[in-house]
Backbone as numpy.savetxt, mean C-alpha at the origin, in Angstrom:
# Nx Ny Nz CAx CAy CAz Cx Cy Cz
3.64 -7.15 -3.39 3.53 -5.72 -3.20 4.27 -5.29 -1.93
4.14 -6.04 -0.87 4.71 -5.65 0.41 6.23 -5.75 0.43
6.75 -6.83 -0.08 8.20 -7.09 0.00 8.99 -6.53 -1.18
8.35 -6.35 -2.33 9.09 -5.94 -3.52 8.73 -4.53 -3.97
7.46 -4.26 -4.18 7.06 -2.99 -4.79 7.14 -1.80 -3.84
6.57 -1.91 -2.66 6.57 -0.77 -1.74 7.97 -0.29 -1.38
8.92 -1.19 -1.11 10.28 -0.70 -0.83 10.94 0.02 -2.00
10.42 -0.14 -3.20 10.96 0.56 -4.37 10.44 1.99 -4.48
9.49 2.35 -3.62 8.95 3.70 -3.60 10.01 4.66 -3.07
10.11 5.83 -3.69 11.07 6.82 -3.22 10.79 7.21 -1.78
11.82 7.26 -0.98 11.73 7.68 0.43 10.71 6.89 1.23
10.55 5.62 0.92 9.58 4.79 1.65 10.09 4.53 3.06
9.27 4.87 4.04 9.63 4.67 5.45 8.57 3.88 6.19
7.67 3.29 5.48 6.59 2.53 6.10 5.23 3.10 5.72
4.20 2.30 5.94 2.84 2.72 5.62 2.27 3.58 6.74
1.44 4.53 6.36 0.81 5.42 7.32 -0.26 4.66 8.11
-0.13 4.58 9.42 -1.13 3.86 10.22 -2.45 4.61 10.35
-2.52 5.83 9.85 -3.75 6.63 9.95 -4.62 6.55 8.71
-4.33 5.64 7.81 -5.08 5.55 6.55 -6.22 4.54 6.60
-6.67 4.18 7.78 -7.84 3.32 7.92 -9.09 4.19 7.87
-10.20 3.61 7.45 -11.42 4.40 7.26 -12.40 4.37 8.43
-12.04 3.73 9.52 -12.94 3.64 10.67 -13.76 2.37 10.68
-13.76 1.65 9.57 -14.51 0.39 9.46 -13.61 -0.79 9.14
-12.32 -0.63 9.36 -11.40 -1.74 9.17 -10.84 -1.89 7.77
-10.98 -0.89 6.94 -10.44 -0.94 5.58 -9.26 0.02 5.49
-8.30 -0.30 4.64 -7.08 0.48 4.52 -6.89 0.94 3.07
-6.52 2.20 2.91 -6.28 2.75 1.58 -4.89 3.38 1.54
-4.17 3.11 0.46 -2.88 3.75 0.27 -2.77 4.24 -1.15
-2.05 5.33 -1.31 -1.83 5.89 -2.63 -0.40 5.64 -3.09
-0.27 5.33 -4.35 1.04 5.11 -4.97 1.22 6.22 -6.00
2.30 6.98 -5.90 2.50 8.11 -6.82 3.04 7.68 -8.18
3.81 6.60 -8.19 4.42 6.15 -9.44 4.18 4.66 -9.64
3.49 4.32 -10.71 3.18 2.91 -10.95 4.40 2.10 -11.37
5.50 2.75 -11.59 6.71 2.03 -12.04 7.39 1.25 -10.91
6.85 1.31 -9.69 7.44 0.52 -8.60 7.16 -0.97 -8.77
6.19 -1.31 -9.60 5.85 -2.71 -9.81 6.79 -3.33 -10.84
7.43 -4.44 -10.52 8.42 -5.02 -11.44 7.81 -5.51 -12.76
6.50 -5.71 -12.79 5.86 -6.16 -14.03 5.77 -5.06 -15.08
5.96 -3.82 -14.67 5.86 -2.68 -15.59 7.18 -2.55 -16.36
7.07 -2.55 -17.67 8.23 -2.34 -18.53 8.42 -0.83 -18.70
9.43 -0.29 -18.04 9.67 1.15 -18.03 9.80 1.72 -19.43
10.35 0.96 -20.36 10.56 1.44 -21.73 9.26 1.58 -22.52
8.19 0.95 -22.05 6.93 0.98 -22.80 5.91 1.99 -22.26
6.27 2.74 -21.24 5.30 3.71 -20.70 5.61 5.10 -21.23
4.56 5.88 -21.45 4.74 7.24 -21.94 4.57 8.26 -20.83
3.93 7.87 -19.73 3.68 8.81 -18.65 3.60 8.03 -17.34
4.22 8.57 -16.31 4.15 7.94 -14.99 2.81 8.30 -14.36
2.12 7.28 -13.86 0.78 7.48 -13.30 0.75 7.01 -11.86
-0.19 7.51 -11.11 -0.40 7.08 -9.74 -1.62 6.19 -9.64
-1.81 5.59 -8.49 -3.00 4.76 -8.28 -3.30 4.67 -6.79
-4.53 4.37 -6.48 -4.97 4.13 -5.11 -5.27 2.65 -4.95
-4.89 2.11 -3.81 -5.15 0.71 -3.51 -5.97 0.66 -2.23
-7.10 -0.01 -2.27 -7.97 -0.15 -1.10 -7.98 -1.62 -0.69
-7.66 -1.86 0.56 -7.67 -3.21 1.11 -8.89 -3.32 2.02
-9.84 -4.13 1.61 -11.07 -4.31 2.36 -10.93 -5.56 3.22
-11.20 -5.39 4.51 -11.08 -6.52 5.44 -12.43 -6.81 6.08
-12.49 -7.90 6.79 -13.70 -8.23 7.55 -13.59 -7.76 9.00
-12.54 -7.00 9.31 -12.35 -6.49 10.66 -13.47 -5.51 11.01
-13.80 -5.44 12.28 -14.90 -4.58 12.72 -14.45 -3.16 13.03
-13.15 -2.97 13.23 -12.64 -1.63 13.53 -11.19 -1.51 13.06
-10.65 -0.31 13.20 -9.29 -0.06 12.72 -8.24 -0.86 13.47
-8.43 -1.05 14.77 -7.45 -1.78 15.56 -7.36 -3.24 15.11
-8.50 -3.86 14.87 -8.50 -5.25 14.38 -7.85 -5.33 13.00
-8.17 -4.36 12.16 -7.61 -4.36 10.80 -6.10 -4.15 10.83
-5.64 -3.26 11.70 -4.20 -3.02 11.82 -3.49 -4.30 12.26
-4.05 -4.99 13.23 -3.45 -6.24 13.70 -3.44 -7.29 12.58
-4.52 -7.37 11.82 -4.59 -8.31 10.70 -3.50 -8.01 9.67
-3.38 -6.75 9.28 -2.39 -6.39 8.27 -0.97 -6.55 8.79
-0.76 -6.32 10.07 0.56 -6.57 10.66 0.91 -8.05 10.57
-0.09 -8.92 10.73 0.15 -10.36 10.62 0.55 -10.75 9.19
0.14 -9.94 8.21 0.54 -10.14 6.82 1.82 -9.38 6.49
2.50 -8.88 7.53 3.78 -8.17 7.40 3.70 -6.85 6.66
2.56 -6.15 6.76 2.49 -4.81 6.21 3.42 -3.93 7.04
4.30 -3.17 6.40 5.30 -2.39 7.14 4.79 -1.02 7.57
4.09 -0.96 8.69 3.60 0.32 9.20 4.73 1.09 9.86
4.63 2.40 9.84 5.63 3.27 10.48 5.62 3.03 11.97
């Protein structure tokens, strides 16, 4: 998702660092599910969006941000 799908998003400039929930979890919205290479574009009838929630064991947003940075999440 990080290296292949997200860069395929239109006008992708990095993940919003303000999308943490205050308890160390991160949520991002995807407007078009066709960014995933597993999706066969010819077989879909409608482009759909989705929300992805990443739940961590971090105690706060700062710890979670550092954790996700270690996994190479591309924050702005």
